[in-house]
CSV table of C-alpha atoms in Angstrom, one decimal:
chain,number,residue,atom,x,y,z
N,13,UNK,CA,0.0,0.0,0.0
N,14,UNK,CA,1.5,3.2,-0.9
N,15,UNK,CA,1.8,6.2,1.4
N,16,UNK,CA,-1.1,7.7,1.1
N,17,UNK,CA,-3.0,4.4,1.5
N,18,UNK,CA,-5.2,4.7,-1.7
N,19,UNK,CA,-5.2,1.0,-3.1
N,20,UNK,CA,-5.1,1.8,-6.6
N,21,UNK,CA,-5.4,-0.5,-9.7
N,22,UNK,CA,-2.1,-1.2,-11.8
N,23,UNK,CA,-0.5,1.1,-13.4
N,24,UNK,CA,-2.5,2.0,-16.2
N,25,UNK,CA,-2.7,5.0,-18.6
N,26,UNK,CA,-4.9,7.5,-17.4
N,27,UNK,CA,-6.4,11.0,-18.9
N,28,UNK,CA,-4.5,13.6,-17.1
N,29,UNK,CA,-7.9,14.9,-14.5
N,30,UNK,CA,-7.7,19.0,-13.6
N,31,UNK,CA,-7.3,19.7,-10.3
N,32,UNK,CA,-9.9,19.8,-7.6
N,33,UNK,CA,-8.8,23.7,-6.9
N,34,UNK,CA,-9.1,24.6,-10.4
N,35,UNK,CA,-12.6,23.3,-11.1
N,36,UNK,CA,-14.2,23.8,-7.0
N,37,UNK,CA,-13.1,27.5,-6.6
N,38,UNK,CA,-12.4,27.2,-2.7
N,39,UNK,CA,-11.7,30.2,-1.1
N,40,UNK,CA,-8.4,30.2,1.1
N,41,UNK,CA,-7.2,31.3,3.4
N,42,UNK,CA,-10.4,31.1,5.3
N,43,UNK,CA,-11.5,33.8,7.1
N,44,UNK,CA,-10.7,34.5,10.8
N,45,UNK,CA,-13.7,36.3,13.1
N,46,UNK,CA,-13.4,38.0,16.2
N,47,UNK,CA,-16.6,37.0,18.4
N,48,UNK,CA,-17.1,38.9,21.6
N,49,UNK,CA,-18.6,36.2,23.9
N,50,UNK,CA,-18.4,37.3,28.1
N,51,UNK,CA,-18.3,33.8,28.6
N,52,UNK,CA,-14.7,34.5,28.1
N,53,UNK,CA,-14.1,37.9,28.1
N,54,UNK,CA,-14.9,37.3,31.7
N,55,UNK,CA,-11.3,35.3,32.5
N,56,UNK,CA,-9.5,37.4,29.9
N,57,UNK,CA,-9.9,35.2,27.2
N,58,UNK,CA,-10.0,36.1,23.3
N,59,UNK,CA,-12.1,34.4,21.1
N,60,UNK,CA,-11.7,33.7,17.3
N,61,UNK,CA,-13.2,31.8,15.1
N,62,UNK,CA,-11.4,30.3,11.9
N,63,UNK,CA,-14.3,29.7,9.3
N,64,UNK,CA,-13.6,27.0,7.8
N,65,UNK,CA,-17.0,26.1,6.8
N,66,UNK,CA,-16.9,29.0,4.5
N,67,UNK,CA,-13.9,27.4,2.1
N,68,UNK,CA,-16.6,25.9,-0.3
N,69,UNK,CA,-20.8,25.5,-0.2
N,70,UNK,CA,-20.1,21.4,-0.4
N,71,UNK,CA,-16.7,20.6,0.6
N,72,UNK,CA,-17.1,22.5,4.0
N,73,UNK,CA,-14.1,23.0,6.2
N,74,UNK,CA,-11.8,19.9,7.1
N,75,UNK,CA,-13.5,18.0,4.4
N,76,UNK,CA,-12.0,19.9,1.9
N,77,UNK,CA,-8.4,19.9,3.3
N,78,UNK,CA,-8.5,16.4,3.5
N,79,UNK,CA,-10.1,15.4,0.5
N,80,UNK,CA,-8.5,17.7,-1.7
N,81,UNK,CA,-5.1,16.2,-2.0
N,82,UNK,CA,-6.7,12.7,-2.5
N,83,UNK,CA,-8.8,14.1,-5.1
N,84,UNK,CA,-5.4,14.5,-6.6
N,85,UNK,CA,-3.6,11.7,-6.3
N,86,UNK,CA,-6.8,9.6,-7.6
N,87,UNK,CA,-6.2,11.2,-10.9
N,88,UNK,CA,-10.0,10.8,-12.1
N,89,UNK,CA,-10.1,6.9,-11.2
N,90,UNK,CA,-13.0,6.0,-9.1
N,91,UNK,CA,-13.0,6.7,-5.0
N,92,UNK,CA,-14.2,4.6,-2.5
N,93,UNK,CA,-14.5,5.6,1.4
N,94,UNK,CA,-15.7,4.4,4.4
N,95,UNK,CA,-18.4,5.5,7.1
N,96,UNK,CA,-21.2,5.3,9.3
N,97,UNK,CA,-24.7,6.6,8.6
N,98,UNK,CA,-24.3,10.1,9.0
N,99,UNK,CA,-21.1,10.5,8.3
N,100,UNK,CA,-20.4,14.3,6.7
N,101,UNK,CA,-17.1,12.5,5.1
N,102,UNK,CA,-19.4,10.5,3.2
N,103,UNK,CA,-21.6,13.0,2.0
N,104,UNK,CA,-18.1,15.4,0.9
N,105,UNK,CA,-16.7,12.8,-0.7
N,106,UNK,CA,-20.2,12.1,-2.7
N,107,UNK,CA,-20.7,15.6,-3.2
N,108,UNK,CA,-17.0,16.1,-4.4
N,109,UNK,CA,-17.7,13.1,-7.5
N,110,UNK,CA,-21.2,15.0,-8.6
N,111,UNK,CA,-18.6,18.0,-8.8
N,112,UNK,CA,-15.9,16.8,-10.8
N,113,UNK,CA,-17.4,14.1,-12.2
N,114,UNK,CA,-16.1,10.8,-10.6
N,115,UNK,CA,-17.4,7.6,-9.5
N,116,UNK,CA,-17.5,7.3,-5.8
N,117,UNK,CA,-19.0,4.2,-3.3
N,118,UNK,CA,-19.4,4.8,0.0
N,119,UNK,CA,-19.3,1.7,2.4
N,120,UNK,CA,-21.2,1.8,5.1
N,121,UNK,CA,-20.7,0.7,8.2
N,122,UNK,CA,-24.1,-1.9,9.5
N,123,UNK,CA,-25.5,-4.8,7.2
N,124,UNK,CA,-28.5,-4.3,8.8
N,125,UNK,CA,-29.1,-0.9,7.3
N,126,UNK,CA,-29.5,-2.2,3.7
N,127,UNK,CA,-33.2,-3.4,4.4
N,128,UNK,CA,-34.0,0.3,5.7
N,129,UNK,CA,-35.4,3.8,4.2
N,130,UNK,CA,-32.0,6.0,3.6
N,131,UNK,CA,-31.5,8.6,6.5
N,132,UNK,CA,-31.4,12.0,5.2
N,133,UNK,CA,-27.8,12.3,5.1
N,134,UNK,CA,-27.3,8.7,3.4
N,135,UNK,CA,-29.9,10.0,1.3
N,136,UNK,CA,-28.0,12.9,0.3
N,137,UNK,CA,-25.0,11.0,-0.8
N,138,UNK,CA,-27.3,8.4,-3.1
N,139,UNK,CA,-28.5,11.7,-4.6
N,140,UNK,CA,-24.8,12.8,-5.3
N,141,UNK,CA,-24.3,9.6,-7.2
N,142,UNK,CA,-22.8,7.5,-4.7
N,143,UNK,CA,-23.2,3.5,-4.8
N,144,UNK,CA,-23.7,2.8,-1.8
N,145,UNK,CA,-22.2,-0.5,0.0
N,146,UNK,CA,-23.6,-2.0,3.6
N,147,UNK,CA,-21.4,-4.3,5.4
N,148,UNK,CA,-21.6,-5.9,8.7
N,149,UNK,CA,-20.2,-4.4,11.6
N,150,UNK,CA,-18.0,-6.8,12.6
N,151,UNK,CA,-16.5,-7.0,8.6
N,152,UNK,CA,-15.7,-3.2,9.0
N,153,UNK,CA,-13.7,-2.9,12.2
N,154,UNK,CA,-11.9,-5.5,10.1
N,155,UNK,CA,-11.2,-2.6,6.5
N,156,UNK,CA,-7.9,-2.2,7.6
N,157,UNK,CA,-7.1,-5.4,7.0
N,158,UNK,CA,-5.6,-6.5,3.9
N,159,UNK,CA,-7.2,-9.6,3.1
N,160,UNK,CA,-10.6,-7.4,4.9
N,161,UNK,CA,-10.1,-4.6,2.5
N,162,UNK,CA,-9.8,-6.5,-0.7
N,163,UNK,CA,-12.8,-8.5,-0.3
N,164,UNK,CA,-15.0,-5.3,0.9
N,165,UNK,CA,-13.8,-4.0,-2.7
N,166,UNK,CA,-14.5,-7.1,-4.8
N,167,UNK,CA,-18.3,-6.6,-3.4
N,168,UNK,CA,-18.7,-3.4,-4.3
N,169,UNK,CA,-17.1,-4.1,-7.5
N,170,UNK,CA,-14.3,-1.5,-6.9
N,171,UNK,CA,-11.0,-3.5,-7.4
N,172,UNK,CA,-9.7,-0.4,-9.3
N,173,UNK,CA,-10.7,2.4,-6.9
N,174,UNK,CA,-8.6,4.6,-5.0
N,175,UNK,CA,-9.6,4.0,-1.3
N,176,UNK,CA,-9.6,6.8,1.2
N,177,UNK,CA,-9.9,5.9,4.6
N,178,UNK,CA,-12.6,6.9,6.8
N,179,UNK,CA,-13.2,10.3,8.2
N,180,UNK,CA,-10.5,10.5,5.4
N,181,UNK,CA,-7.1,10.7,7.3
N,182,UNK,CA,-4.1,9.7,5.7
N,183,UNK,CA,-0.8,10.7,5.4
N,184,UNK,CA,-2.0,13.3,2.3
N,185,UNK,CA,-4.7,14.7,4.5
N,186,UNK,CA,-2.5,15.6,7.3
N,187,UNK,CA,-0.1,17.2,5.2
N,188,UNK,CA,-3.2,18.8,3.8
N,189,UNK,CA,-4.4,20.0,7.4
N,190,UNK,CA,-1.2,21.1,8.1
N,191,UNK,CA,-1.6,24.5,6.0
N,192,UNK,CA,-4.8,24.9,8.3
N,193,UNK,CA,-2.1,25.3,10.9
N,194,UNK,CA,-0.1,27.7,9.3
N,195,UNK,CA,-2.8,30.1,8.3
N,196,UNK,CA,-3.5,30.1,11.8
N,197,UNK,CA,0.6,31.0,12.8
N,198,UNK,CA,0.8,33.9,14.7
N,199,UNK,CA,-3.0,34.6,15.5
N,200,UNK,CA,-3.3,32.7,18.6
N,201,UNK,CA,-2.0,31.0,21.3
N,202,UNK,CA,-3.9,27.9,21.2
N,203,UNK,CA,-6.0,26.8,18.6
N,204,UNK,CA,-8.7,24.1,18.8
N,205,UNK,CA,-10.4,21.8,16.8
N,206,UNK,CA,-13.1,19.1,17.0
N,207,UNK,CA,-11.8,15.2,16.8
N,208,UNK,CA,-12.8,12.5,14.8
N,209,UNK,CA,-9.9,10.6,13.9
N,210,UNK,CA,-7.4,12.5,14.8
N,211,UNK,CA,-6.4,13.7,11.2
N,212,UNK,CA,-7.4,17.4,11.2
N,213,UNK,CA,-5.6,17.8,14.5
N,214,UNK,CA,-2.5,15.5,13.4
N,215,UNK,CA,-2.0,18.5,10.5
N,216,UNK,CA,-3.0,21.6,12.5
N,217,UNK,CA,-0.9,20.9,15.2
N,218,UNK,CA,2.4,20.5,12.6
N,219,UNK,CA,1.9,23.5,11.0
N,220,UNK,CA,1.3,25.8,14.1
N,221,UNK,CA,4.4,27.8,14.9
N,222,UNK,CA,6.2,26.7,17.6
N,223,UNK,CA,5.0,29.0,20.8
N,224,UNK,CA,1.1,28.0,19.9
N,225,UNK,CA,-0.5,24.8,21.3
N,226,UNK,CA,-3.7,22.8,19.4
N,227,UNK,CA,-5.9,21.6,21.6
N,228,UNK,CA,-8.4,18.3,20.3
N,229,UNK,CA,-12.2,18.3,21.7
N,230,UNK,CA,-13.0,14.7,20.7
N,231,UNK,CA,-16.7,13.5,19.5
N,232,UNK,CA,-16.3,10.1,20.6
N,233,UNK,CA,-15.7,7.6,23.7
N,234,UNK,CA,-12.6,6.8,24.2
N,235,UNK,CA,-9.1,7.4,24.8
N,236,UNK,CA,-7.8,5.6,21.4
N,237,UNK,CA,-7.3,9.4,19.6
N,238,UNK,CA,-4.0,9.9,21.2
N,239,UNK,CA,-2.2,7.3,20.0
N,240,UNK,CA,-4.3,7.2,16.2
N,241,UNK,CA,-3.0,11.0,16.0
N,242,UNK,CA,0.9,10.5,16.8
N,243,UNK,CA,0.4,7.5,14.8
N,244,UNK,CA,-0.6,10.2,11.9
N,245,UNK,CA,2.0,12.5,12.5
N,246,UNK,CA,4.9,9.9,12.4
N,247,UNK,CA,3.0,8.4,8.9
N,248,UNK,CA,3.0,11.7,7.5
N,249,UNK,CA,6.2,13.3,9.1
N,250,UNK,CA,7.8,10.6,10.1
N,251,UNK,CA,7.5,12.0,14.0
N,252,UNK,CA,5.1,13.7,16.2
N,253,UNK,CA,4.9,17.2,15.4
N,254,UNK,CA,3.7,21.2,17.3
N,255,UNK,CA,2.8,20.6,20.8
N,256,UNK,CA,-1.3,19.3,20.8
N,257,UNK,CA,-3.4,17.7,23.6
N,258,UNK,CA,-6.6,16.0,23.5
N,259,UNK,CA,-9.9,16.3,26.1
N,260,UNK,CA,-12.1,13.6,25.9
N,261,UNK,CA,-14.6,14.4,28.2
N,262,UNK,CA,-17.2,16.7,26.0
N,263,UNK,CA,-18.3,14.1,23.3
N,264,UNK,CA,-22.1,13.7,24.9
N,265,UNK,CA,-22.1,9.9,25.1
N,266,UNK,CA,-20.8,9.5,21.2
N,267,UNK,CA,-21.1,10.5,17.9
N,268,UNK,CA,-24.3,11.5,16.7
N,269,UNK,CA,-25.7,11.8,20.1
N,270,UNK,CA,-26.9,15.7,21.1
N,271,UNK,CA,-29.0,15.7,24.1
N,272,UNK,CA,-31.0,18.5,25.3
N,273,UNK,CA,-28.3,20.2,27.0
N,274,UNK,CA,-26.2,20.6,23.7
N,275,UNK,CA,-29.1,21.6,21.6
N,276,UNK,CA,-29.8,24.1,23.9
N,277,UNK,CA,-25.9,25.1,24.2
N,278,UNK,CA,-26.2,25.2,20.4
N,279,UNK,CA,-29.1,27.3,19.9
N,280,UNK,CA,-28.2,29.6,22.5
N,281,UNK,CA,-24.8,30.2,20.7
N,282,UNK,CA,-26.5,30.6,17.1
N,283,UNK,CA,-28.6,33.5,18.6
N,284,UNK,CA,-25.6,35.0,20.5
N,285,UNK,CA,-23.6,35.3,17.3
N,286,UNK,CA,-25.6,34.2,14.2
N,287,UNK,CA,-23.8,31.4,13.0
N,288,UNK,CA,-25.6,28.3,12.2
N,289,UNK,CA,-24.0,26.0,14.4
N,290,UNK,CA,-23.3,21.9,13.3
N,291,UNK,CA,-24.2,19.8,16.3
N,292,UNK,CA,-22.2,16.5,15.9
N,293,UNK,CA,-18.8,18.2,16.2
N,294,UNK,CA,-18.9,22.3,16.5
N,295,UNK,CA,-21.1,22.1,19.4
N,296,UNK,CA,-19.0,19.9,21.0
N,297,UNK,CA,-16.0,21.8,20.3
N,298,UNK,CA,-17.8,24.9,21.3
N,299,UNK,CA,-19.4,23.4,24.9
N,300,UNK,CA,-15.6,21.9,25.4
N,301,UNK,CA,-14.4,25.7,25.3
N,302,UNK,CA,-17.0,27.2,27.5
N,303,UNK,CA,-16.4,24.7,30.1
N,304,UNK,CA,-12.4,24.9,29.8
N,305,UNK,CA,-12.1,28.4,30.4
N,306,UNK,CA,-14.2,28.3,33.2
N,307,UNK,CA,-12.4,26.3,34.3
N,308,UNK,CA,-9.4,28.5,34.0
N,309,UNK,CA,-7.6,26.3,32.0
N,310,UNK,CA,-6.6,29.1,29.8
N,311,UNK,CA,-4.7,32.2,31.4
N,312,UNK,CA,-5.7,35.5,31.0
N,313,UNK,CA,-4.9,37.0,27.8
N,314,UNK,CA,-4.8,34.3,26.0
N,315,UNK,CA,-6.1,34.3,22.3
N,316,UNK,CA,-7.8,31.4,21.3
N,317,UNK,CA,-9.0,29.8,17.8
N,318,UNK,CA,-12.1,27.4,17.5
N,319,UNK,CA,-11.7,25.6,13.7
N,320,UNK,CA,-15.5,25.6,12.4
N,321,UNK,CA,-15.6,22.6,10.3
N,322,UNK,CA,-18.5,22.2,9.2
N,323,UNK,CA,-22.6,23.6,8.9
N,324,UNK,CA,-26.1,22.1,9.9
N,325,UNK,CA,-27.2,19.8,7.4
């Protein structure tokens, strides 16, 4: 498997494909916004907020700093990606083949969701073209596995596709990431980011300059993020990179859950501010930040950056 672990069919003669920035128009560097919010101003704190959900209408945020270099390196061949059922890396990468015209097929984590109406969001990605593949749960934990991986692709009859991991994070994503990081140099002292895999943050983190500190809210249980993002790092830079930490302790029970008390977190922000406010990870990461500074786990003065991501769907 080649470094930037797209399983690719032999070498074969392909048309020369234009560049995703060429034909998506994404507009970088995002901005930054300065958001007056006494729920830190009260302990001295600065807040900012780097919009990455502004970068492109479909391709929101981490989404396209991940995907974007992939979308290279595939070089028009079909792409294939994994997820669950409300995965927004699914619905990018879906979105991202209606855009430039590629094949994509999502697999999708859960057998038993084959015999069931789409979701909206799976529904979304069917609409974008996607083939959708179901495969049982235990098969999935498994798609790392050689032997795992090729028979997921002779089902979905995608031998010859370019495979992008889920969440996408891979060595070209973090390097991708990484420029997130360095449009960031300078304008904060820690900058924050909501956790998935690990990927955005593995990036972020080695392109900060070296007196600012990223700081991981993760969406999941578990304490597994630590070692997936050095692991990362070391894949894409051959060591761990910037100076990042993770807190696991605001992802609400697990993905996709949002209780009452982060909808009304949520809400409350959106009126505060007026921007529309995704609830699987921003809220999260949002809630994490409240709470820490509280907390006084940031000194006075300190600047800090929140990475939006992503939008309501």
């Amino acid at each position: 498997m080649s470094d930037n672990d797209g399983v690719t069919s032999p070498d074969v003669p392909r048309p020369e494909a234009p560049g995703p920035e060429s034909v998506l128009h994404p507009r970088l560097p995002s901005p930054v916004q300065e958001v007056p919010d006494d729920r830190f101003a009260r302990h001295g704190v600065r807040l900012l907020l780097k919009r990455d959900d502004l970068i492109h209408p479909d391709l929101i945020g981490n989404k396209w700093r991940k995907l974007a270099p992939n979308l290279r390196a595939a070089a028009g061949r079909p792409l294939l990606t994994f997820g669950g059922a409300y995965s927004n890396h699914l619905r990018a990468t879906a979105a991202a083949g209606r855009l430039l015209g590629l094949e994509t097929v999502g697999v999708v984590r859960g057998q038993e969701l084959a015999d069931r109406p789409l979701n909206p969001s799976l529904a979304r990605c069917a609409a974008d073209g996607m083939r959708l593949c179901f495969v049982d749960r235990s098969l999935y934990r498994r798609k790392a596995e050689p032997e795992a991986l090729a028979g997921i692709l002779r089902a979905a009859d995608a031998e010859g596709a370019y495979v992008v991991p889920e969440g996408g994070s891979n060595a070209l994503a973090v390097r991708g990431c990484r420029v997130l990081g360095e449009e960031l140099r300078g304008r904060a002292d820690v900058v924050a980011v909501a956790c998935g895999t690990g990927g955005t943050l593995a990036g972020l983190a080695a392109g900060l300059a070296p007196g600012q500190r990223a700081l991981g809210i993760t969406v999941l249980k578990g304490d597994f993020l630590t070692g997936d993002t050095a692991a990362l790092q070391t894949r894409a830079f051959g060591a761990r990179r910037g100076r990042w930490t993770l807190d696991t302790r605001f992802h609400f029970g697990g993905y996709a859950r949002v209780p009452a008390e982060l909808e009304d977190f949520a809400q409350d922000f959106e009126s505060r501010h007026g921007l529309p406010v995704e609830r699987l990870y921003v809220a999260k990461l949002l809630y994490g930040l409240v709470a820490l500074t509280a907390e006084g786990a940031f000194p006075r003065g300190t600047t800090l950056a929140a990475v939006i991501t992503g939008r309501p769907f």
